[in-house]
Each structure stands twice: as C-alpha cells, then as structure tokens.
C-alpha positions as protocol buffer text, in pm:
chain_id: "A"
residue {
  index: 1
  type: MET
  ca { x: -100 y: 4662 z: 21273 }
}
residue {
  index: 2
  type: ILE
  ca { x: 97 y: 4389 z: 21099 }
}
residue {
  index: 3
  type: CYS
  ca { x: 239 y: 4080 z: 21267 }
}
residue {
  index: 4
  type: LEU
  ca { x: 410 y: 3807 z: 21064 }
}
residue {
  index: 5
  type: TRP
  ca { x: 574 y: 3482 z: 21168 }
}
residue {
  index: 6
  type: ARG
  ca { x: 873 y: 3356 z: 21007 }
}
residue {
  index: 7
  type: LEU
  ca { x: 905 y: 3155 z: 20987 }
}
residue {
  index: 8
  type: LEU
  ca { x: 1303 y: 3891 z: 18290 }
}
residue {
  index: 9
  type: PHE
  ca { x: 1574 y: 3714 z: 18515 }
}
residue {
  index: 10
  type: VAL
  ca { x: 1734 y: 3377 z: 18544 }
}
residue {
  index: 11
  type: CYS
  ca { x: 1830 y: 3294 z: 18904 }
}
residue {
  index: 12
  type: VAL
  ca { x: 2118 y: 3065 z: 18925 }
}
residue {
  index: 13
  type: ALA
  ca { x: 2109 y: 2825 z: 19219 }
}
residue {
  index: 14
  type: VAL
  ca { x: 2464 y: 2678 z: 19283 }
}
residue {
  index: 15
  type: TRP
  ca { x: 2493 y: 2394 z: 19536 }
}
residue {
  index: 16
  type: GLU
  ca { x: 2828 y: 2315 z: 19695 }
}
residue {
  index: 17
  type: SER
  ca { x: 2894 y: 2035 z: 19933 }
}
residue {
  index: 18
  type: HIS
  ca { x: 3165 y: 2022 z: 20190 }
}
residue {
  index: 19
  type: GLY
  ca { x: 3140 y: 1663 z: 20284 }
}
residue {
  index: 20
  type: ALA
  ca { x: 2917 y: 1443 z: 20497 }
}
residue {
  index: 21
  type: GLY
  ca { x: 2813 y: 1599 z: 20828 }
}
residue {
  index: 22
  type: GLN
  ca { x: 2950 y: 1950 z: 20714 }
}
residue {
  index: 23
  type: ARG
  ca { x: 2809 y: 2250 z: 20560 }
}
residue {
  index: 24
  type: GLU
  ca { x: 2652 y: 2286 z: 20217 }
}
residue {
  index: 25
  type: LEU
  ca { x: 2628 y: 2619 z: 20017 }
}
residue {
  index: 26
  type: LEU
  ca { x: 2340 y: 2732 z: 19823 }
}
residue {
  index: 27
  type: ALA
  ca { x: 2405 y: 3045 z: 19618 }
}
residue {
  index: 28
  type: LEU
  ca { x: 2103 y: 3224 z: 19480 }
}
residue {
  index: 29
  type: MET
  ca { x: 2249 y: 3454 z: 19229 }
}
residue {
  index: 30
  type: MET
  ca { x: 2069 y: 3693 z: 18987 }
}
residue {
  index: 31
  type: PRO
  ca { x: 2236 y: 3747 z: 18648 }
}
residue {
  index: 32
  type: GLU
  ca { x: 2424 y: 4065 z: 18545 }
}
residue {
  index: 33
  type: VAL
  ca { x: 2204 y: 4366 z: 18622 }
}
residue {
  index: 34
  type: GLY
  ca { x: 2305 y: 4532 z: 18302 }
}
residue {
  index: 35
  type: ALA
  ca { x: 2150 y: 4250 z: 18091 }
}
residue {
  index: 36
  type: GLY
  ca { x: 1810 y: 4270 z: 18256 }
}
residue {
  index: 37
  type: GLY
  ca { x: 1688 y: 4618 z: 18195 }
}
residue {
  index: 38
  type: VAL
  ca { x: 1571 y: 4670 z: 18550 }
}
residue {
  index: 39
  type: LYS
  ca { x: 1428 y: 5011 z: 18659 }
}
residue {
  index: 40
  type: HIS
  ca { x: 1385 y: 5200 z: 18974 }
}
residue {
  index: 41
  type: ASN
  ca { x: 1136 y: 5045 z: 19208 }
}
residue {
  index: 42
  type: ASP
  ca { x: 1107 y: 4718 z: 19009 }
}
residue {
  index: 43
  type: TYR
  ca { x: 1043 y: 4415 z: 19226 }
}
residue {
  index: 44
  type: MET
  ca { x: 1150 y: 4090 z: 19082 }
}
residue {
  index: 45
  type: CYS
  ca { x: 1145 y: 3725 z: 19215 }
}
residue {
  index: 46
  type: GLN
  ca { x: 1296 y: 3398 z: 19121 }
}
residue {
  index: 47
  type: SER
  ca { x: 1266 y: 3062 z: 19288 }
}
residue {
  index: 48
  type: ALA
  ca { x: 1503 y: 2773 z: 19344 }
}
residue {
  index: 49
  type: GLN
  ca { x: 1392 y: 2424 z: 19449 }
}
residue {
  index: 50
  type: LEU
  ca { x: 1546 y: 2300 z: 19771 }
}
residue {
  index: 51
  type: GLN
  ca { x: 1686 y: 1944 z: 19818 }
}
residue {
  index: 52
  type: PRO
  ca { x: 1415 y: 1697 z: 19937 }
}
residue {
  index: 53
  type: VAL
  ca { x: 1554 y: 1662 z: 20281 }
}
residue {
  index: 54
  type: ASP
  ca { x: 1529 y: 1879 z: 20597 }
}
residue {
  index: 55
  type: THR
  ca { x: 1820 y: 2105 z: 20646 }
}
residue {
  index: 56
  type: SER
  ca { x: 1900 y: 2409 z: 20868 }
}
residue {
  index: 57
  type: ILE
  ca { x: 2027 y: 2744 z: 20761 }
}
residue {
  index: 58
  type: VAL
  ca { x: 2301 y: 2854 z: 20986 }
}
residue {
  index: 59
  type: GLN
  ca { x: 2437 y: 3153 z: 20809 }
}
residue {
  index: 60
  type: PHE
  ca { x: 2317 y: 3414 z: 20552 }
}
residue {
  index: 61
  type: GLU
  ca { x: 2576 y: 3572 z: 20325 }
}
residue {
  index: 62
  type: PRO
  ca { x: 2437 y: 3860 z: 20111 }
}
residue {
  index: 63
  type: ARG
  ca { x: 2635 y: 3992 z: 19807 }
}
residue {
  index: 64
  type: ALA
  ca { x: 2474 y: 4311 z: 19675 }
}
residue {
  index: 65
  type: ASN
  ca { x: 2527 y: 4659 z: 19572 }
}
residue {
  index: 66
  type: PRO
  ca { x: 2330 y: 4913 z: 19786 }
}
residue {
  index: 67
  type: LEU
  ca { x: 2289 y: 5140 z: 19484 }
}
residue {
  index: 68
  type: VAL
  ca { x: 2145 y: 4863 z: 19271 }
}
residue {
  index: 69
  type: ALA
  ca { x: 1943 y: 4676 z: 19527 }
}
residue {
  index: 70
  type: HIS
  ca { x: 1725 y: 4875 z: 19770 }
}
residue {
  index: 71
  type: HIS
  ca { x: 1665 y: 4554 z: 19964 }
}
residue {
  index: 72
  type: MET
  ca { x: 1642 y: 4181 z: 19924 }
}
residue {
  index: 73
  type: LEU
  ca { x: 1407 y: 3939 z: 20096 }
}
residue {
  index: 74
  type: LEU
  ca { x: 1430 y: 3571 z: 20119 }
}
residue {
  index: 75
  type: TYR
  ca { x: 1107 y: 3365 z: 20136 }
}
residue {
  index: 76
  type: GLY
  ca { x: 1026 y: 3003 z: 20199 }
}
residue {
  index: 77
  type: CYS
  ca { x: 740 y: 2856 z: 19988 }
}
residue {
  index: 78
  type: PRO
  ca { x: 556 y: 2518 z: 20019 }
}
residue {
  index: 79
  type: GLY
  ca { x: 554 y: 2455 z: 19637 }
}
residue {
  index: 80
  type: LYS
  ca { x: 666 y: 2597 z: 19308 }
}
residue {
  index: 81
  type: PRO
  ca { x: 557 y: 2956 z: 19332 }
}
residue {
  index: 82
  type: ASN
  ca { x: 530 y: 3037 z: 18963 }
}
residue {
  index: 83
  type: ALA
  ca { x: 523 y: 2871 z: 18630 }
}
residue {
  index: 84
  type: ARG
  ca { x: 768 y: 3129 z: 18484 }
}
residue {
  index: 85
  type: GLN
  ca { x: 1143 y: 3141 z: 18565 }
}
residue {
  index: 86
  type: SER
  ca { x: 1099 y: 3495 z: 18691 }
}
residue {
  index: 87
  type: TRP
  ca { x: 819 y: 3723 z: 18758 }
}
residue {
  index: 88
  type: SER
  ca { x: 721 y: 4067 z: 18891 }
}
residue {
  index: 89
  type: CYS
  ca { x: 639 y: 4035 z: 19257 }
}
residue {
  index: 90
  type: LYS
  ca { x: 563 y: 4377 z: 19405 }
}
residue {
  index: 91
  type: SER
  ca { x: 251 y: 4245 z: 19581 }
}
residue {
  index: 92
  type: SER
  ca { x: 320 y: 4009 z: 19869 }
}
residue {
  index: 93
  type: GLY
  ca { x: 44 y: 3774 z: 19735 }
}
residue {
  index: 94
  type: LEU
  ca { x: 265 y: 3702 z: 19433 }
}
residue {
  index: 95
  type: ILE
  ca { x: 567 y: 3557 z: 19629 }
}
residue {
  index: 96
  type: CYS
  ca { x: 459 y: 3193 z: 19675 }
}
residue {
  index: 97
  type: GLY
  ca { x: 152 y: 3208 z: 19448 }
}
residue {
  index: 98
  type: LEU
  ca { x: -197 y: 3322 z: 19515 }
}
residue {
  index: 99
  type: GLY
  ca { x: -337 y: 3161 z: 19828 }
}
residue {
  index: 100
  type: LYS
  ca { x: -12 y: 3010 z: 19934 }
}
residue {
  index: 101
  type: LYS
  ca { x: 160 y: 3083 z: 20265 }
}
residue {
  index: 102
  type: SER
  ca { x: 503 y: 3249 z: 20250 }
}
residue {
  index: 103
  type: GLN
  ca { x: 755 y: 3268 z: 20523 }
}
residue {
  index: 104
  type: ILE
  ca { x: 1014 y: 3543 z: 20549 }
}
residue {
  index: 105
  type: LEU
  ca { x: 1352 y: 3384 z: 20632 }
}
residue {
  index: 106
  type: PHE
  ca { x: 1591 y: 3675 z: 20595 }
}
residue {
  index: 107
  type: ALA
  ca { x: 1616 y: 4035 z: 20502 }
}
residue {
  index: 108
  type: TRP
  ca { x: 1895 y: 4276 z: 20380 }
}
residue {
  index: 109
  type: ALA
  ca { x: 1928 y: 4645 z: 20292 }
}
residue {
  index: 110
  type: LEU
  ca { x: 2168 y: 4940 z: 20296 }
}
residue {
  index: 111
  type: ASN
  ca { x: 2490 y: 4754 z: 20255 }
}
residue {
  index: 112
  type: ALA
  ca { x: 2425 y: 4544 z: 20570 }
}
residue {
  index: 113
  type: SER
  ca { x: 2645 y: 4249 z: 20667 }
}
residue {
  index: 114
  type: GLY
  ca { x: 2536 y: 3893 z: 20677 }
}
residue {
  index: 115
  type: LEU
  ca { x: 2420 y: 3696 z: 20982 }
}
residue {
  index: 116
  type: HIS
  ca { x: 2574 y: 3401 z: 21162 }
}
residue {
  index: 117
  type: LEU
  ca { x: 2327 y: 3223 z: 21380 }
}
residue {
  index: 118
  type: PRO
  ca { x: 2432 y: 3138 z: 21728 }
}
residue {
  index: 119
  type: ASP
  ca { x: 2597 y: 2799 z: 21796 }
}
residue {
  index: 120
  type: GLU
  ca { x: 2345 y: 2516 z: 21808 }
}
residue {
  index: 121
  type: VAL
  ca { x: 2075 y: 2730 z: 21637 }
}
residue {
  index: 122
  type: GLY
  ca { x: 1932 y: 2668 z: 21286 }
}
residue {
  index: 123
  type: LEU
  ca { x: 1646 y: 2799 z: 21084 }
}
residue {
  index: 124
  type: GLU
  ca { x: 1482 y: 2476 z: 20948 }
}
residue {
  index: 125
  type: ILE
  ca { x: 1377 y: 2424 z: 20596 }
}
residue {
  index: 126
  type: GLY
  ca { x: 1259 y: 2128 z: 20389 }
}
residue {
  index: 127
  type: PRO
  ca { x: 964 y: 1886 z: 20350 }
}
residue {
  index: 128
  type: SER
  ca { x: 881 y: 1848 z: 20721 }
}
residue {
  index: 129
  type: HIS
  ca { x: 853 y: 2236 z: 20751 }
}
residue {
  index: 130
  type: ASP
  ca { x: 649 y: 2288 z: 20424 }
}
residue {
  index: 131
  type: ILE
  ca { x: 935 y: 2487 z: 20273 }
}
residue {
  index: 132
  type: ASN
  ca { x: 1047 y: 2324 z: 19950 }
}
residue {
  index: 133
  type: TYR
  ca { x: 1129 y: 2628 z: 19749 }
}
residue {
  index: 134
  type: ALA
  ca { x: 1340 y: 2934 z: 19820 }
}
residue {
  index: 135
  type: VAL
  ca { x: 1230 y: 3267 z: 19665 }
}
residue {
  index: 136
  type: LEU
  ca { x: 1487 y: 3571 z: 19641 }
}
residue {
  index: 137
  type: GLN
  ca { x: 1300 y: 3890 z: 19596 }
}
residue {
  index: 138
  type: ILE
  ca { x: 1487 y: 4205 z: 19509 }
}
residue {
  index: 139
  type: HIS
  ca { x: 1362 y: 4564 z: 19520 }
}
residue {
  index: 140
  type: TYR
  ca { x: 1575 y: 4748 z: 19284 }
}
residue {
  index: 141
  type: GLY
  ca { x: 1667 y: 5096 z: 19399 }
}
residue {
  index: 142
  type: HIS
  ca { x: 1870 y: 5313 z: 19160 }
}
residue {
  index: 143
  type: PRO
  ca { x: 2042 y: 5092 z: 18906 }
}
residue {
  index: 144
  type: GLU
  ca { x: 2053 y: 5404 z: 18666 }
}
residue {
  index: 145
  type: ALA
  ca { x: 2302 y: 5563 z: 18910 }
}
residue {
  index: 146
  type: VAL
  ca { x: 2563 y: 5295 z: 18830 }
}
residue {
  index: 147
  type: SER
  ca { x: 2762 y: 5302 z: 18501 }
}
residue {
  index: 148
  type: THR
  ca { x: 2655 y: 5054 z: 18238 }
}
residue {
  index: 149
  type: ASP
  ca { x: 2994 y: 4897 z: 18235 }
}
residue {
  index: 150
  type: ALA
  ca { x: 2976 y: 4836 z: 18617 }
}
residue {
  index: 151
  type: LEU
  ca { x: 2627 y: 4693 z: 18587 }
}
residue {
  index: 152
  type: MET
  ca { x: 2742 y: 4439 z: 18331 }
}
residue {
  index: 153
  type: GLY
  ca { x: 2949 y: 4284 z: 18601 }
}
residue {
  index: 154
  type: GLU
  ca { x: 2697 y: 4320 z: 18881 }
}
residue {
  index: 155
  type: HIS
  ca { x: 2531 y: 4011 z: 19035 }
}
residue {
  index: 156
  type: GLU
  ca { x: 2297 y: 4042 z: 19336 }
}
residue {
  index: 157
  type: ALA
  ca { x: 2329 y: 3718 z: 19535 }
}
residue {
  index: 158
  type: LEU
  ca { x: 2247 y: 3552 z: 19861 }
}
residue {
  index: 159
  type: VAL
  ca { x: 2452 y: 3253 z: 19981 }
}
residue {
  index: 160
  type: LEU
  ca { x: 2285 y: 3019 z: 20241 }
}
residue {
  index: 161
  type: HIS
  ca { x: 2510 y: 2798 z: 20460 }
}
residue {
  index: 162
  type: LEU
  ca { x: 2323 y: 2480 z: 20535 }
}
residue {
  index: 163
  type: THR
  ca { x: 2363 y: 2170 z: 20755 }
}
residue {
  index: 164
  type: GLN
  ca { x: 2163 y: 1850 z: 20770 }
}
residue {
  index: 165
  type: GLU
  ca { x: 2255 y: 1804 z: 21127 }
}
residue {
  index: 166
  type: LYS
  ca { x: 1960 y: 1879 z: 21357 }
}
residue {
  index: 167
  type: GLN
  ca { x: 2029 y: 2168 z: 21591 }
}
residue {
  index: 168
  type: PRO
  ca { x: 1919 y: 2189 z: 21955 }
}
residue {
  index: 169
  type: PHE
  ca { x: 1747 y: 2519 z: 21893 }
}
residue {
  index: 170
  type: VAL
  ca { x: 1533 y: 2631 z: 21601 }
}
residue {
  index: 171
  type: ALA
  ca { x: 1529 y: 2983 z: 21466 }
}
residue {
  index: 172
  type: GLY
  ca { x: 1253 y: 3189 z: 21325 }
}
residue {
  index: 173
  type: VAL
  ca { x: 1152 y: 3552 z: 21231 }
}
residue {
  index: 174
  type: TYR
  ca { x: 872 y: 3759 z: 21383 }
}
residue {
  index: 175
  type: ILE
  ca { x: 794 y: 4096 z: 21215 }
}
residue {
  index: 176
  type: LEU
  ca { x: 607 y: 4388 z: 21356 }
}
residue {
  index: 177
  type: GLY
  ca { x: 478 y: 4643 z: 21098 }
}
residue {
  index: 178
  type: SER
  ca { x: 235 y: 4910 z: 21045 }
}
residue {
  index: 179
  type: SER
  ca { x: 21 y: 5049 z: 20759 }
}
residue {
  index: 180
  type: SER
  ca { x: -60 y: 5375 z: 20935 }
}
residue {
  index: 181
  type: THR
  ca { x: -36 y: 5712 z: 20763 }
}
residue {
  index: 182
  type: ILE
  ca { x: 237 y: 5945 z: 20892 }
}
residue {
  index: 183
  type: ALA
  ca { x: 151 y: 6312 z: 20976 }
}
residue {
  index: 184
  type: ALA
  ca { x: 333 y: 6569 z: 20760 }
}
residue {
  index: 185
  type: GLY
  ca { x: 533 y: 6862 z: 20910 }
}
residue {
  index: 186
  type: LYS
  ca { x: 651 y: 6685 z: 21224 }
}
residue {
  index: 187
  type: GLU
  ca { x: 1007 y: 6661 z: 21353 }
}
residue {
  index: 188
  type: ALA
  ca { x: 915 y: 6340 z: 21533 }
}
residue {
  index: 189
  type: ALA
  ca { x: 602 y: 6177 z: 21408 }
}
residue {
  index: 190
  type: HIS
  ca { x: 562 y: 5840 z: 21552 }
}
residue {
  index: 191
  type: VAL
  ca { x: 378 y: 5527 z: 21446 }
}
residue {
  index: 192
  type: ASP
  ca { x: 308 y: 5243 z: 21698 }
}
residue {
  index: 193
  type: THR
  ca { x: 230 y: 4883 z: 21648 }
}
residue {
  index: 194
  type: ALA
  ca { x: 170 y: 4585 z: 21892 }
}
residue {
  index: 195
  type: CYS
  ca { x: 67 y: 4227 z: 21869 }
}
residue {
  index: 196
  type: PRO
  ca { x: -1 y: 3960 z: 22146 }
}
residue {
  index: 197
  type: PHE
  ca { x: 228 y: 3662 z: 22154 }
}
residue {
  index: 198
  type: GLY
  ca { x: 30 y: 3341 z: 22168 }
}
residue {
  index: 199
  type: GLY
  ca { x: 319 y: 3084 z: 22186 }
}
residue {
  index: 200
  type: PRO
  ca { x: 278 y: 2803 z: 22258 }
}
residue {
  index: 201
  type: ASN
  ca { x: 659 y: 2802 z: 22310 }
}
residue {
  index: 202
  type: PRO
  ca { x: 851 y: 3076 z: 22486 }
}
residue {
  index: 203
  type: ILE
  ca { x: 1104 y: 3238 z: 22251 }
}
residue {
  index: 204
  type: GLN
  ca { x: 1437 y: 3402 z: 22295 }
}
residue {
  index: 205
  type: PRO
  ca { x: 1509 y: 3703 z: 22076 }
}
residue {
  index: 206
  type: PHE
  ca { x: 1883 y: 3713 z: 21980 }
}
residue {
  index: 207
  type: ALA
  ca { x: 1885 y: 3973 z: 21693 }
}
residue {
  index: 208
  type: PHE
  ca { x: 1677 y: 4257 z: 21557 }
}
residue {
  index: 209
  type: ARG
  ca { x: 1663 y: 4463 z: 21233 }
}
residue {
  index: 210
  type: THR
  ca { x: 1482 y: 4792 z: 21156 }
}
residue {
  index: 211
  type: HIS
  ca { x: 1351 y: 4899 z: 20821 }
}
residue {
  index: 212
  type: ALA
  ca { x: 1212 y: 5226 z: 20699 }
}
residue {
  index: 213
  type: HIS
  ca { x: 1291 y: 5452 z: 20406 }
}
residue {
  index: 214
  type: SER
  ca { x: 1443 y: 5804 z: 20386 }
}
residue {
  index: 215
  type: LEU
  ca { x: 1224 y: 5965 z: 20657 }
}
residue {
  index: 216
  type: GLY
  ca { x: 1285 y: 5701 z: 20935 }
}
residue {
  index: 217
  type: GLN
  ca { x: 1489 y: 5819 z: 21235 }
}
residue {
  index: 218
  type: VAL
  ca { x: 1478 y: 5539 z: 21493 }
}
residue {
  index: 219
  type: ILE
  ca { x: 1280 y: 5223 z: 21542 }
}
residue {
  index: 220
  type: ALA
  ca { x: 1266 y: 5047 z: 21875 }
}
residue {
  index: 221
  type: GLY
  ca { x: 1103 y: 4708 z: 21972 }
}
residue {
  index: 222
  type: TYR
  ca { x: 992 y: 4586 z: 22304 }
}
residue {
  index: 223
  type: VAL
  ca { x: 850 y: 4282 z: 22503 }
}
residue {
  index: 224
  type: VAL
  ca { x: 563 y: 4404 z: 22717 }
}
residue {
  index: 225
  type: LYS
  ca { x: 482 y: 4203 z: 23029 }
}
residue {
  index: 226
  type: ASP
  ca { x: 264 y: 4221 z: 23331 }
}
residue {
  index: 227
  type: GLY
  ca { x: -31 y: 4395 z: 23181 }
}
residue {
  index: 228
  type: ASN
  ca { x: 151 y: 4680 z: 23023 }
}
residue {
  index: 229
  type: GLU
  ca { x: 357 y: 4748 z: 23344 }
}
residue {
  index: 230
  type: ASP
  ca { x: 698 y: 4614 z: 23228 }
}
residue {
  index: 231
  type: TRP
  ca { x: 849 y: 4722 z: 22900 }
}
residue {
  index: 232
  type: GLU
  ca { x: 1179 y: 4534 z: 22820 }
}
residue {
  index: 233
  type: LEU
  ca { x: 1386 y: 4670 z: 22523 }
}
residue {
  index: 234
  type: ILE
  ca { x: 1482 y: 4419 z: 22248 }
}
residue {
  index: 235
  type: GLY
  ca { x: 1664 y: 4667 z: 22038 }
}
residue {
  index: 236
  type: SER
  ca { x: 1671 y: 5024 z: 21897 }
}
residue {
  index: 237
  type: ARG
  ca { x: 1839 y: 5149 z: 21578 }
}
residue {
  index: 238
  type: SER
  ca { x: 1836 y: 5419 z: 21318 }
}
residue {
  index: 239
  type: PRO
  ca { x: 1703 y: 5262 z: 20991 }
}
residue {
  index: 240
  type: GLN
  ca { x: 1945 y: 5500 z: 20813 }
}
residue {
  index: 241
  type: ASP
  ca { x: 2234 y: 5268 z: 20944 }
}
residue {
  index: 242
  type: ALA
  ca { x: 2309 y: 4956 z: 20755 }
}
residue {
  index: 243
  type: GLN
  ca { x: 1996 y: 4747 z: 20785 }
}
residue {
  index: 244
  type: ALA
  ca { x: 2161 y: 4432 z: 20929 }
}
residue {
  index: 245
  type: PHE
  ca { x: 2045 y: 4204 z: 21203 }
}
residue {
  index: 246
  type: TYR
  ca { x: 2207 y: 4335 z: 21517 }
}
residue {
  index: 247
  type: PRO
  ca { x: 2251 y: 4155 z: 21844 }
}
residue {
  index: 248
  type: ALA
  ca { x: 1956 y: 4205 z: 22091 }
}
residue {
  index: 249
  type: MET
  ca { x: 2040 y: 4481 z: 22335 }
}
residue {
  index: 250
  type: ASN
  ca { x: 1899 y: 4285 z: 22624 }
}
residue {
  index: 251
  type: SER
  ca { x: 1853 y: 3923 z: 22719 }
}
residue {
  index: 252
  type: VAL
  ca { x: 1469 y: 3882 z: 22727 }
}
residue {
  index: 253
  type: THR
  ca { x: 1233 y: 3587 z: 22704 }
}
residue {
  index: 254
  type: VAL
  ca { x: 896 y: 3623 z: 22530 }
}
residue {
  index: 255
  type: ASN
  ca { x: 629 y: 3399 z: 22698 }
}
residue {
  index: 256
  type: PRO
  ca { x: 273 y: 3324 z: 22578 }
}
residue {
  index: 257
  type: GLY
  ca { x: 53 y: 3618 z: 22703 }
}
residue {
  index: 258
  type: ASP
  ca { x: 335 y: 3881 z: 22648 }
}
residue {
  index: 259
  type: TRP
  ca { x: 295 y: 4150 z: 22382 }
}
residue {
  index: 260
  type: LEU
  ca { x: 555 y: 4258 z: 22126 }
}
residue {
  index: 261
  type: ALA
  ca { x: 551 y: 4624 z: 22043 }
}
residue {
  index: 262
  type: ALA
  ca { x: 744 y: 4869 z: 21826 }
}
residue {
  index: 263
  type: ARG
  ca { x: 756 y: 5245 z: 21768 }
}
residue {
  index: 264
  type: CYS
  ca { x: 883 y: 5401 z: 21447 }
}
residue {
  index: 265
  type: VAL
  ca { x: 979 y: 5777 z: 21444 }
}
residue {
  index: 266
  type: PHE
  ca { x: 990 y: 5981 z: 21131 }
}
residue {
  index: 267
  type: ASN
  ca { x: 1100 y: 6334 z: 21047 }
}
residue {
  index: 268
  type: THR
  ca { x: 838 y: 6475 z: 20806 }
}
residue {
  index: 269
  type: GLN
  ca { x: 914 y: 6841 z: 20844 }
}
residue {
  index: 270
  type: ALA
  ca { x: 996 y: 6872 z: 20465 }
}
residue {
  index: 271
  type: LYS
  ca { x: 659 y: 6706 z: 20362 }
}
residue {
  index: 272
  type: ALA
  ca { x: 351 y: 6919 z: 20280 }
}
residue {
  index: 273
  type: HIS
  ca { x: 129 y: 6611 z: 20278 }
}
residue {
  index: 274
  type: ASP
  ca { x: 85 y: 6314 z: 20492 }
}
residue {
  index: 275
  type: VAL
  ca { x: 307 y: 6023 z: 20410 }
}
residue {
  index: 276
  type: HIS
  ca { x: 167 y: 5678 z: 20329 }
}
residue {
  index: 277
  type: MET
  ca { x: 325 y: 5336 z: 20383 }
}
residue {
  index: 278
  type: GLY
  ca { x: 399 y: 5160 z: 20064 }
}
residue {
  index: 279
  type: ALA
  ca { x: 640 y: 4952 z: 19842 }
}
residue {
  index: 280
  type: ASN
  ca { x: 806 y: 5237 z: 19657 }
}
residue {
  index: 281
  type: THR
  ca { x: 1115 y: 5411 z: 19792 }
}
residue {
  index: 282
  type: GLU
  ca { x: 915 y: 5740 z: 19792 }
}
residue {
  index: 283
  type: ASP
  ca { x: 675 y: 5586 z: 20034 }
}
residue {
  index: 284
  type: GLU
  ca { x: 755 y: 5482 z: 20391 }
}
residue {
  index: 285
  type: MET
  ca { x: 777 y: 5157 z: 20594 }
}
residue {
  index: 286
  type: CYS
  ca { x: 770 y: 5083 z: 20961 }
}
residue {
  index: 287
  type: ASN
  ca { x: 909 y: 4735 z: 21028 }
}
residue {
  index: 288
  type: PHE
  ca { x: 1083 y: 4585 z: 21328 }
}
residue {
  index: 289
  type: TYR
  ca { x: 1231 y: 4229 z: 21274 }
}
residue {
  index: 290
  type: ILE
  ca { x: 1294 y: 3992 z: 21560 }
}
residue {
  index: 291
  type: MET
  ca { x: 1512 y: 3692 z: 21499 }
}
residue {
  index: 292
  type: TYR
  ca { x: 1460 y: 3444 z: 21781 }
}
residue {
  index: 293
  type: TYR
  ca { x: 1523 y: 3083 z: 21889 }
}
residue {
  index: 294
  type: MET
  ca { x: 1339 y: 2822 z: 22088 }
}
residue {
  index: 295
  type: VAL
  ca { x: 1403 y: 2469 z: 22210 }
}
residue {
  index: 296
  type: ASN
  ca { x: 1380 y: 2235 z: 21907 }
}
residue {
  index: 297
  type: ASN
  ca { x: 1109 y: 2007 z: 22066 }
}
residue {
  index: 298
  type: GLY
  ca { x: 912 y: 1952 z: 21746 }
}
residue {
  index: 299
  type: ARG
  ca { x: 635 y: 2178 z: 21855 }
}
residue {
  index: 300
  type: SER
  ca { x: 530 y: 2448 z: 21603 }
}
residue {
  index: 301
  type: LEU
  ca { x: 475 y: 2812 z: 21688 }
}
C-alpha cells in the first residue's frame, strides 16, 4: 500500500512574462533526444530553480512524443537536488536528493493532453511551500523506434503557466499505489490499495488519472465513508487510454476519517510467471492519482 501527498542532459528553463498581474510561463525543455544517447528504460532528471517568490501553477502544458517518453513526472523540491546538471534518477530517493522530501506536482503519459486547473484554483509553489526547485523526470520508452533524423529535432518539454495572484483554492495531488505481485494466468487479476485520510482539511477531488503498463485493463478510485458502508466513485478509466487527468466522474468531498481506495485490474493470461511492480516498462504499476482542491486558509494538509 502506497499513499503519497502532493503536494547527460541540459534542461533549458525559459521564463516568459506577460505583464504584472498576469501569467508567466516556465518552459522546462530537454535538448534534442538524438544528441543525448538515451536508451529504453532510462530515467533522467534535471532541475530548474524557481523564482524566490510564491506563485501558483494554473495550467500544465506537456509537449512530448509518446514513442520517446513513456512518461514524465514533475516534482517539487526544497533545495538544489543534485550537484550535476543532469543525473540518472530511476530511484525515487534520487529525485530531490537523499533524505529530502519530494512532492509530485504533475504526471503525463501515452500522449495525454495537458491540464487547466479550475477557475480560482492554483497549485502553490515557492519559498512558503518549501518548493524552490522544479525537477522534470522523464522515463524514456522506445526512442530507438524513432528515426535518427526525427530524434534530432525532438524536444521533450513541460510548460508551466504561473501567476503570483493568490488563488481562493489551493490544489494538490494524492496518489494511491501498490507494490503487490500480480498473479499470472488470470483474465482479471486485481490489486487493491487503500489509505485513511487524516485531513485536517476536507478536500474536493476534481480530476483523476490512472497509470499502469501494458497489462492494465481498468483502474478505479473511491472515497469510502461510514465505516465501509458507502463507496463513492471518483473515477474509473483504462490505463491504455491517454493517461491524462480526467474530470472526476462524481462530485464528492473527502473528509477526515474517510478512506481513499483503488482497484487495478490486469490481464495476465499470457504470463507464465507472476508479474512484479517495478520501474521498467516490462514490469507493472498500479497508480490512481487524485487532483483535488481545498479552501486556501493557510492550513497545511
């Protein structure tokens, strides 16, 4: 059971301002893939220092080739995560540096679209939130499947739309995951995970995202209330669809004392041996992401 709160290369961070009180753009862009010599299942990270003021992310705009990038994750880190300009980061402990807390801010895979947060909602970053660096992690899928000429013009990038205006509601990310082994030879082998929600603030899920690899069939997430009597669906989707954040399928509120639960269903009929969870594309994953907002009253989660 895994429950997480949000909360080689040179990466080019390009700031673009659109005037006082308006949005700024931060483009985190990897160089041409063809110049880096990346291979299947490589994980690479690069950080960018954020401006020393509190800002809110109001839109995520991914620009990536799904053949080249299996997925990308955006993390927030309290300090400079690595002395090198770029580093291999397959282990989660290498994102922000050993012993340092990392916060997942956004995820993308399978040619998914970007995400506009609802009006008056922002995901806060900056000194007051102990997020002073952004780290873009890319898991490279099959760059060898793309022609060399095409790779020389290929840049994987994520553009953040930012505002310094304080938003009435603050967004965050809650992730349900599992490290369980999946039984082989099953048409619908399922893996379940659940975590208690401690608050202290009620949260309103407004978007969800599923993530698994090739065997995943469907992933569903729920809010469980009243001592396991009331299961309210947040969302359900095949992880073989574009792995975007989709609007929550029901309007639900998660209160302290509720549980958050997810079920991942896999088809392992073609497998002679049990399948393990892991970072490689040949392994599997069981992740249900919840994007939520709450009243921006200054209280931390």
